Tab-separated table of C-alpha atoms in Angstrom:
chain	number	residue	atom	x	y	z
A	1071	UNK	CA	-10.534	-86.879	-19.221
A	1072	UNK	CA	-8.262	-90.202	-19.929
A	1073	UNK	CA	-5.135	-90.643	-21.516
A	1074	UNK	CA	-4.915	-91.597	-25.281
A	1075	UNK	CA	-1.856	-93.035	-26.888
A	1076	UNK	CA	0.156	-91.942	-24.369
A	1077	UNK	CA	-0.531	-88.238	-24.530
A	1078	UNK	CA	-1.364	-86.005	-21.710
A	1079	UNK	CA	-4.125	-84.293	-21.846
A	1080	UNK	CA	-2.875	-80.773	-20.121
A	1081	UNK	CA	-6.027	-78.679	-21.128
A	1082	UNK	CA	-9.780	-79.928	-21.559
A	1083	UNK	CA	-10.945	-77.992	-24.906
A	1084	UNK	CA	-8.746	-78.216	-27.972
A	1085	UNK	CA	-6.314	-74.611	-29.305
A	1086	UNK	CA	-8.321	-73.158	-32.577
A	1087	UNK	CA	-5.461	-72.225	-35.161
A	1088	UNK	CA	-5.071	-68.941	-36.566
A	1089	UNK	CA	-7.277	-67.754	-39.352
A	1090	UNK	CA	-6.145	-64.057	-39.479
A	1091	UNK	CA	-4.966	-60.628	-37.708
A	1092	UNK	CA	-7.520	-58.293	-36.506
A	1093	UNK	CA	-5.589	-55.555	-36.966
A	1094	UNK	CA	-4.903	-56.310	-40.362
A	1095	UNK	CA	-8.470	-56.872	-40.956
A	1096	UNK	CA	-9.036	-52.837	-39.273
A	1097	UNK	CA	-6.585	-51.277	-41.400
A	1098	UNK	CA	-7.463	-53.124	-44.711
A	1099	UNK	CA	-11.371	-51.882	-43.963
A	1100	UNK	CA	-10.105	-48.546	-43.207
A	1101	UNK	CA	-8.860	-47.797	-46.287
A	1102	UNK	CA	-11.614	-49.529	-48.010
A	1103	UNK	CA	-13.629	-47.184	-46.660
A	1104	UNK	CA	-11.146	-43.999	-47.548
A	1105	UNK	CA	-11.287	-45.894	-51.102
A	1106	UNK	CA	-14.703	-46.095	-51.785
A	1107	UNK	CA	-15.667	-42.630	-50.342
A	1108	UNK	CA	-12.970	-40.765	-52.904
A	1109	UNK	CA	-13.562	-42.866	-55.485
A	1110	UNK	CA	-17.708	-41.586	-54.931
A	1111	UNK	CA	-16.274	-38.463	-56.016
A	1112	UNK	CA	-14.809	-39.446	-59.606
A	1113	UNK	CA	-18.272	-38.583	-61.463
A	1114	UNK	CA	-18.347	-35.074	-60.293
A	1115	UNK	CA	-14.621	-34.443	-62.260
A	1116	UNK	CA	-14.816	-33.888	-65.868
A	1117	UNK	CA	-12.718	-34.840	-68.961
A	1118	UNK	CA	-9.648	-36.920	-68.771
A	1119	UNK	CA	-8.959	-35.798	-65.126
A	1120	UNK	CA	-11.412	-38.490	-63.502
A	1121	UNK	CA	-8.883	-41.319	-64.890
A	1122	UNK	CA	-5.573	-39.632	-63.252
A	1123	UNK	CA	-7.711	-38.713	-59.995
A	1124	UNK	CA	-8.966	-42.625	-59.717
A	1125	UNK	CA	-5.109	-43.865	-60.677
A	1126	UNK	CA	-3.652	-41.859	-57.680
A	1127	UNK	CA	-6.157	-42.009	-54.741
A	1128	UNK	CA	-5.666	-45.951	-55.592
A	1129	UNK	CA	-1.668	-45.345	-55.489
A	1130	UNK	CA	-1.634	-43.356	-52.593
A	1131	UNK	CA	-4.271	-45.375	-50.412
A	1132	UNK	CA	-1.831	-48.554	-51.436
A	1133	UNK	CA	1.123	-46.983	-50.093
A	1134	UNK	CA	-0.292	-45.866	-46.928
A	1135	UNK	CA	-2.739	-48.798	-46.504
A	1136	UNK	CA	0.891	-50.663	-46.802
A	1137	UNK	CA	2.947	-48.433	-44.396
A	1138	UNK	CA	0.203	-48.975	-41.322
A	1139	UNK	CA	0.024	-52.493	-41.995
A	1140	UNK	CA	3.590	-53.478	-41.936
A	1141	UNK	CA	3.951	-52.805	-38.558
A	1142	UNK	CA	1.471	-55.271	-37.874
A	1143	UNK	CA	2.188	-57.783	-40.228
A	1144	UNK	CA	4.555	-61.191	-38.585
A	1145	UNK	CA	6.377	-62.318	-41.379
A	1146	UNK	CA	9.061	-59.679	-41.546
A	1147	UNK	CA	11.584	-62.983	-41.780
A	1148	UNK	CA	10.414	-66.493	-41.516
A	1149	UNK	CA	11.092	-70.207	-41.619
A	1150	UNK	CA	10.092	-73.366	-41.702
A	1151	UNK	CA	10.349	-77.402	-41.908
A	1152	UNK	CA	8.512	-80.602	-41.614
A	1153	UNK	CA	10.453	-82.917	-39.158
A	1154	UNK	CA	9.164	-85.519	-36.578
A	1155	UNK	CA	9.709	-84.048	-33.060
A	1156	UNK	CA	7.969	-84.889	-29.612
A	1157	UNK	CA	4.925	-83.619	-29.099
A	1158	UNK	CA	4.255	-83.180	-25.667
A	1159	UNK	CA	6.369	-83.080	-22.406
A	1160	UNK	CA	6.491	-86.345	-20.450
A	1161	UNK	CA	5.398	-88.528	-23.350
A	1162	UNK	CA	7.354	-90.239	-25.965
A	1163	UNK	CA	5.357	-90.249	-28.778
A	1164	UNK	CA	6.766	-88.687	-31.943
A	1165	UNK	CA	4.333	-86.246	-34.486
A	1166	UNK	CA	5.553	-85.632	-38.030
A	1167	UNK	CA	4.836	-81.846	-38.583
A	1168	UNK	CA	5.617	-78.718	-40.178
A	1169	UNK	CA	6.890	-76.184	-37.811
A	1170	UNK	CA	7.078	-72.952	-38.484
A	1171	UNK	CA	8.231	-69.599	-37.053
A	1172	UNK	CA	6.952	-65.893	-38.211
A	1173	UNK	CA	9.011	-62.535	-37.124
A	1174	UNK	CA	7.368	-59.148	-37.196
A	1175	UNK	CA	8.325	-56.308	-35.534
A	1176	UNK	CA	6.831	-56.509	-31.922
A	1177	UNK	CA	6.747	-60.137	-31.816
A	1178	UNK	CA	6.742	-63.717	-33.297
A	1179	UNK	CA	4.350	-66.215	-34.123
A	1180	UNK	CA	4.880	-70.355	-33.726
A	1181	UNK	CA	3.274	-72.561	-36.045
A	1182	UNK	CA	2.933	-75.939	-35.873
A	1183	UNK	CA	0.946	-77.873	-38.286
A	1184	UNK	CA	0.372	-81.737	-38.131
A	1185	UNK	CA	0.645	-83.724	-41.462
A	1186	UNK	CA	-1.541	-85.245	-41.570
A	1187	UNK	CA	-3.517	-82.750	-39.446
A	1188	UNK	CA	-5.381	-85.324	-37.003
A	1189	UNK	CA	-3.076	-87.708	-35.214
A	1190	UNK	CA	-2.939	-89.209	-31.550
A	1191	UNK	CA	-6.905	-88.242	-32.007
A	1192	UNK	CA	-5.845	-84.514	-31.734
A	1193	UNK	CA	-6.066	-81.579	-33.787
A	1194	UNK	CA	-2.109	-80.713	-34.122
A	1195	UNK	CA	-3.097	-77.031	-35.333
A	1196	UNK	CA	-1.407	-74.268	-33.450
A	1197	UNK	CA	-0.460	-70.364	-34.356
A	1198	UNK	CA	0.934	-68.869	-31.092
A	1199	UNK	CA	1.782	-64.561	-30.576
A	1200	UNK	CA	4.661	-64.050	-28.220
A	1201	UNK	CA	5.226	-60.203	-27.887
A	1202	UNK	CA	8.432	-58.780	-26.967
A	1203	UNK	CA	7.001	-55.488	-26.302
A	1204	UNK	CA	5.183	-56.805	-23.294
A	1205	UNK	CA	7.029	-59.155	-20.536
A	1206	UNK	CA	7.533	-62.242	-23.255
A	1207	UNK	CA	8.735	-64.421	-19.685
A	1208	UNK	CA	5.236	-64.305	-18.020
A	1209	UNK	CA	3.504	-65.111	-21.983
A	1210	UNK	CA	6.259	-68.160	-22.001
A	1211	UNK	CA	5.329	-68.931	-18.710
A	1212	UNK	CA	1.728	-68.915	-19.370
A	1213	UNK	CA	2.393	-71.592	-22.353
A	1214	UNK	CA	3.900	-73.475	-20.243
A	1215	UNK	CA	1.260	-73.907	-18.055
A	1216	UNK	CA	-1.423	-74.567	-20.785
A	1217	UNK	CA	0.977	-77.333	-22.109
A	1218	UNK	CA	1.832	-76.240	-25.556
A	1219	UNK	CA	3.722	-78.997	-27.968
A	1220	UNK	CA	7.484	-78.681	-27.673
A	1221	UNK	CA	8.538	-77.452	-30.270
A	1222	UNK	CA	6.562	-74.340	-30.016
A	1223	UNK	CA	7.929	-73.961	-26.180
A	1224	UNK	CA	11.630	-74.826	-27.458
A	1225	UNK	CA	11.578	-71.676	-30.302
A	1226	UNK	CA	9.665	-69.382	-27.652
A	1227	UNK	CA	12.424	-70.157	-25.595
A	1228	UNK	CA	14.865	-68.794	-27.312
A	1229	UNK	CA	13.700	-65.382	-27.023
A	1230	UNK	CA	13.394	-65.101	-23.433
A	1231	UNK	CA	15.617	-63.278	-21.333
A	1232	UNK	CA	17.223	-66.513	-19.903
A	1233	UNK	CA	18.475	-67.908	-23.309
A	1234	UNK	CA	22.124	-67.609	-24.289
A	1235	UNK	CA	21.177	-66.682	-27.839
A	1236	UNK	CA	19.985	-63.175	-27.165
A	1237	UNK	CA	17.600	-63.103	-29.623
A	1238	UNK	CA	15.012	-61.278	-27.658
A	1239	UNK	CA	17.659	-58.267	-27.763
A	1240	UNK	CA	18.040	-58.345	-31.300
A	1241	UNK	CA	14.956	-58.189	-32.723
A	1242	UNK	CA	13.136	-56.197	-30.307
A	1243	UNK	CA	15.207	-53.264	-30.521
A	1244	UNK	CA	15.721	-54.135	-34.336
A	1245	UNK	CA	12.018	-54.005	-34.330
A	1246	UNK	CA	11.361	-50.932	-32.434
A	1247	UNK	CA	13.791	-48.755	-34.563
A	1248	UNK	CA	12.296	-50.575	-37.772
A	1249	UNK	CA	8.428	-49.532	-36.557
A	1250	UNK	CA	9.351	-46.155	-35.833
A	1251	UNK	CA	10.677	-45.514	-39.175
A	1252	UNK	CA	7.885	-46.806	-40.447
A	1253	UNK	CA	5.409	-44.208	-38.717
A	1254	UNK	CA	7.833	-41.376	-39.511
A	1255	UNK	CA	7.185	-42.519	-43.154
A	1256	UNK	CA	3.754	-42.241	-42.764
A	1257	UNK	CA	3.736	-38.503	-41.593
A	1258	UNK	CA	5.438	-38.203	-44.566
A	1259	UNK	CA	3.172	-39.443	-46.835
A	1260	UNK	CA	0.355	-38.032	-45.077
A	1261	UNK	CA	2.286	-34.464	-45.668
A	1262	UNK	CA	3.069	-35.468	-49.091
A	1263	UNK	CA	-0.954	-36.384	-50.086
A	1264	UNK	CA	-1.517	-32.654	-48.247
A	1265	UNK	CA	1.148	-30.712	-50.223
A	1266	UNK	CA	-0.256	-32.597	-53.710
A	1267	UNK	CA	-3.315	-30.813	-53.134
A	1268	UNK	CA	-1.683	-27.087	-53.099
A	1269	UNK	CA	-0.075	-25.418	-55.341
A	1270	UNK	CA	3.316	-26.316	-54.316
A	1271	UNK	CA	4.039	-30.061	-56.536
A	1272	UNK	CA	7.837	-29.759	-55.823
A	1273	UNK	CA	7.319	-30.104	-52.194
A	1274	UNK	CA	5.097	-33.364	-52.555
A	1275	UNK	CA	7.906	-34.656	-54.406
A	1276	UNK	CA	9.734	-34.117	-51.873
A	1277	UNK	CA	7.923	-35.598	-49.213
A	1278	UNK	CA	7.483	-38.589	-51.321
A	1279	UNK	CA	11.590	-39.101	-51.534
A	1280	UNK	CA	11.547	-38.951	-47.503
A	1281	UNK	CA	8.393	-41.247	-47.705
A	1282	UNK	CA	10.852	-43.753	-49.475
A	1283	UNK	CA	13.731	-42.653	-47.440
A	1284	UNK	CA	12.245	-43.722	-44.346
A	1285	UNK	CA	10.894	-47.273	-45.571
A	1286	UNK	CA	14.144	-48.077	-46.339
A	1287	UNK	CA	15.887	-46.439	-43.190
A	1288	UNK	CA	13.029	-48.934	-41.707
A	1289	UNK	CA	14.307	-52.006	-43.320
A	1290	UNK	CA	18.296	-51.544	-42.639
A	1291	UNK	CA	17.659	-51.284	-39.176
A	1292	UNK	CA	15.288	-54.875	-39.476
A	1293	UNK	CA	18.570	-56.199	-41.538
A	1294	UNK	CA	20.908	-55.391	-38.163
A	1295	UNK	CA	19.377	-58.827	-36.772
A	1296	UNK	CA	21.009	-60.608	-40.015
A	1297	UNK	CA	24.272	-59.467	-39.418
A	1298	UNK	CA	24.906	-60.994	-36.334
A	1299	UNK	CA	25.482	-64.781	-35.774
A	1300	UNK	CA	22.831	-66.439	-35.985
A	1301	UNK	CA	20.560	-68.827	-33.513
A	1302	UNK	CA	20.141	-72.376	-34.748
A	1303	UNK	CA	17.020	-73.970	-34.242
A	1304	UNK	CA	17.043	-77.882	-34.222
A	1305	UNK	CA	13.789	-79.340	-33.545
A	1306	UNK	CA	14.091	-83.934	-33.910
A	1307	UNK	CA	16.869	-84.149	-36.546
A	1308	UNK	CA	16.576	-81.053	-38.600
A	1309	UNK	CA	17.147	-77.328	-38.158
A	1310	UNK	CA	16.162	-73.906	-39.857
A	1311	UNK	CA	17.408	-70.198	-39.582
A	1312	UNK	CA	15.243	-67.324	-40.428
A	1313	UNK	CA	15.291	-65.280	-43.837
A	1314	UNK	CA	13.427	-62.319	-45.397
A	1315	UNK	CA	9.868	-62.840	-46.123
A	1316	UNK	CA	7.046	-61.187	-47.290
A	1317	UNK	CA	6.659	-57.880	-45.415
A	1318	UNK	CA	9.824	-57.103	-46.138
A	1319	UNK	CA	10.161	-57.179	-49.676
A	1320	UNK	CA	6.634	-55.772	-49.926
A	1321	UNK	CA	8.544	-52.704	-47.888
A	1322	UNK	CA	11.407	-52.651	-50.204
A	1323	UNK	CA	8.677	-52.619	-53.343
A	1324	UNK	CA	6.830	-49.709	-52.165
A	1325	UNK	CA	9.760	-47.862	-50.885
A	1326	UNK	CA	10.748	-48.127	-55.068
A	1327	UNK	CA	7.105	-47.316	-56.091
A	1328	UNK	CA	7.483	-44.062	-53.679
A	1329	UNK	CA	10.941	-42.886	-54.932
A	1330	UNK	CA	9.630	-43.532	-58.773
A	1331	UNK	CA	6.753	-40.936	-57.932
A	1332	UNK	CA	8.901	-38.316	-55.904
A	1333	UNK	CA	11.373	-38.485	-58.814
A	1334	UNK	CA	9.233	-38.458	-61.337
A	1335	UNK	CA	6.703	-35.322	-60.140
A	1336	UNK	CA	10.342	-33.374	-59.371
A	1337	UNK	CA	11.872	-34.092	-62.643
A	1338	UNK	CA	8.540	-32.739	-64.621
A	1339	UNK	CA	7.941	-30.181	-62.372
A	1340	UNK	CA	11.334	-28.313	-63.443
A	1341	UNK	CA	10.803	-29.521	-67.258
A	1342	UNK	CA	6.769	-29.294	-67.589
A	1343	UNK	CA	5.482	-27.000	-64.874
A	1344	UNK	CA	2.574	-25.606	-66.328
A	1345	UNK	CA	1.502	-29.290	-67.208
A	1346	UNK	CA	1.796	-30.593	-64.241
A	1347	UNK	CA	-0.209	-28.044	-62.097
A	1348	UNK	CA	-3.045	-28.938	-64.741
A	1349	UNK	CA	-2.881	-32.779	-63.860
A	1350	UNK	CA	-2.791	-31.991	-60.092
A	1351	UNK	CA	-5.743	-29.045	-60.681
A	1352	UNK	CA	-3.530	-26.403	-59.381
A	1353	UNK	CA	-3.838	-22.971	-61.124
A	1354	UNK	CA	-6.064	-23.845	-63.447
A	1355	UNK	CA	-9.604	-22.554	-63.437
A	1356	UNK	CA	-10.832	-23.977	-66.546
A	1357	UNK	CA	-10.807	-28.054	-67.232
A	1358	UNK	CA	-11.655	-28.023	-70.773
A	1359	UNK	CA	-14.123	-25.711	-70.472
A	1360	UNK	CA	-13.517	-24.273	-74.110
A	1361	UNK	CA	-14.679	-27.711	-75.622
A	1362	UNK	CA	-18.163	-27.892	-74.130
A	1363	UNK	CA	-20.824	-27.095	-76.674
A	1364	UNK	CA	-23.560	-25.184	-75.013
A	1365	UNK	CA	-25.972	-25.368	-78.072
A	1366	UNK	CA	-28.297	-22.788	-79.314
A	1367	UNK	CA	-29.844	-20.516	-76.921
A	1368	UNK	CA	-33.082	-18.237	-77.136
A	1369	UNK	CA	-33.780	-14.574	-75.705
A	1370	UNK	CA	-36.614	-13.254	-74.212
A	1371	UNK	CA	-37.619	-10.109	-76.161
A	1372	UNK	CA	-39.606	-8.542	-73.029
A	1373	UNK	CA	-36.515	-8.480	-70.960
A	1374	UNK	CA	-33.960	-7.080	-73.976
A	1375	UNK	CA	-36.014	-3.523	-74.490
A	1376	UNK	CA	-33.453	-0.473	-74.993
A	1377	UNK	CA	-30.666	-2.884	-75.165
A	1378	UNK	CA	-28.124	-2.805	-77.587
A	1379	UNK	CA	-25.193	-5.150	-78.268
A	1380	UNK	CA	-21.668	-3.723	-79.816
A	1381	UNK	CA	-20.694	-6.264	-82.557
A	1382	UNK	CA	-17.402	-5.263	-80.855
A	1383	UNK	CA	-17.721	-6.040	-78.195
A	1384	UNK	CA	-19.384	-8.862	-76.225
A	1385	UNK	CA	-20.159	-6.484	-73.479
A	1386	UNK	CA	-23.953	-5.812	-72.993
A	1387	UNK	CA	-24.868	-2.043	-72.068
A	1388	UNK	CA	-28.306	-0.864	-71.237
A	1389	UNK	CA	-29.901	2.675	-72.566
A	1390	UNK	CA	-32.597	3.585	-70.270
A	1391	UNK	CA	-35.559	5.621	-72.339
């Protein structure tokens, strides 16, 4: 190995960036599966059941498919900028680059993004996971010693135990109370997709209120880290603080979408019961059976000897000779 341009190289083969979470990839092929194998189903259910059936095992997968994944999802808040910074440690030269820093609930990512891409004949690509839930000094430690760019080192620093910003005790603790929320709403979906099933529709409502309840219980404890002061980060000449992102206004959507259903199925059940036990197939033995057409039939005249039929009656009684 030599030097180039006045940049170190601390390790021989060059970081691959992040192209995406494996346990995002799990759950979204989990409930692919769950998908396709209920939706398999949908031919065997007659009349205009099959469309309601198809509309909620889609609506319910979505809400639970989104309650796993947001605890694994890292862009609970966010931010970002392009600035020029130092690259490297002992070295002067100067990158121009977006950086970039991702918070989900049991850890951060660091982005850092070269523009253009290739400069000082290097690859300026990086996506690195910090986790709070294990011991984040030894994983800072550990990127020190591979010789990450600065400014991924300076924002990991912040969220070690040594820093004076305290960040690490915010959002980890912010993050723990947020995730467990988050898995008490999915019991509660999982109870309210069991109840919807029985006989009992008022219950399912139920559970889907506490479903919602929970996912937003979930987000006000991730919105305790916002109403603290907040840690600057200045990286060259510029600096950014974080703000909401995606996961969490996906959270507050389907926390809505869950109260609209538990309201909804409550409200009808006290004004419509009998209707909606038909659209959730409870109590009702018959689905449309009255409308099928069964055609003409034919009877066997060797089977139908001594038998009479009451025009009364559509009972058939047998006389034995």
């Amino acid at each position: 190995m030599t030097f180039y341009d006045d940049i170190y190289p601390f390790y021989p083969l060059q970081r691959t960036s992040f192209i995406f979470s494996g346990s995002l990839l799990t759950i979204i092929l989990v409930f692919l599966v769950l998908a396709v194998s209920l939706l398999v189903i949908l031919p065997g259910i007659r009349g205009k059941s099959r469309l309601f059936w198809m509309f909620r095992i889609i609506i319910s997968l979505f809400i639970g498919a989104v309650i796993v994944a947001l605890n694994f999802t890292n862009d609970w808040a966010e931010a970002r900028m392009t600035t020029n910074a130092t690259y490297k440690s002992f070295s002067n030269a100067v990158v121009n680059a977006e950086v970039g820093l991702h918070v989900g609930l049991y850890g951060i990512n660091v982005t850092l993004k070269g523009n253009p891409v290739v400069q000082f004949n290097e690859t300026i690509d990086y996506n690195e996971m910090f986790s709070w839930h294990d011991t984040i000094e030894e994983e800072y430690e550990e990127a020190l010693e591979k010789g990450l760019p600065n400014p991924i080192l300076y924002i990991a620093e912040k969220f070690t135990l040594s820093s004076p910003c305290g960040l690490i005790f915010k959002y980890s603790f912010s993050g723990r109370y947020a995730s467990a929320t988050l898995w008490t709403a999915f019991c509660c979906w999982m109870l309210a997709n069991i109840l919807f099933s029985m006989p009992v529709i008022l219950y399912a409502g139920y559970m889907m209120v506490a479903t919602a309840a929970f996912i937003f219980f979930s987000m006000a404890s991730f919105s305790t880290i916002m109403n603290v002061p907040q840690c600057v980060f200045s990286i060259g000449t510029d600096s950014f603080e974080t703000e909401y992102s995606h996961s969490f206004w996906l959270a507050l959507a389907t926390g809505v979408l869950c109260t609209i259903i538990g309201v909804l199925v409550v409200l009808f059940n006290f004004l419509i019961p009998e209707k909606m036990k038909e659209a959730f197939s409870s109590g009702v033995d018959n689905y449309e059976d009255e409308d099928v057409s069964y055609g003409e039939g034919y009877l066997n005249s060797a089977f139908l000897d001594g038998v009479t039929i009451s025009p009364l009656t559509s009972k058939v009684t047998t006389e034995h000779i």
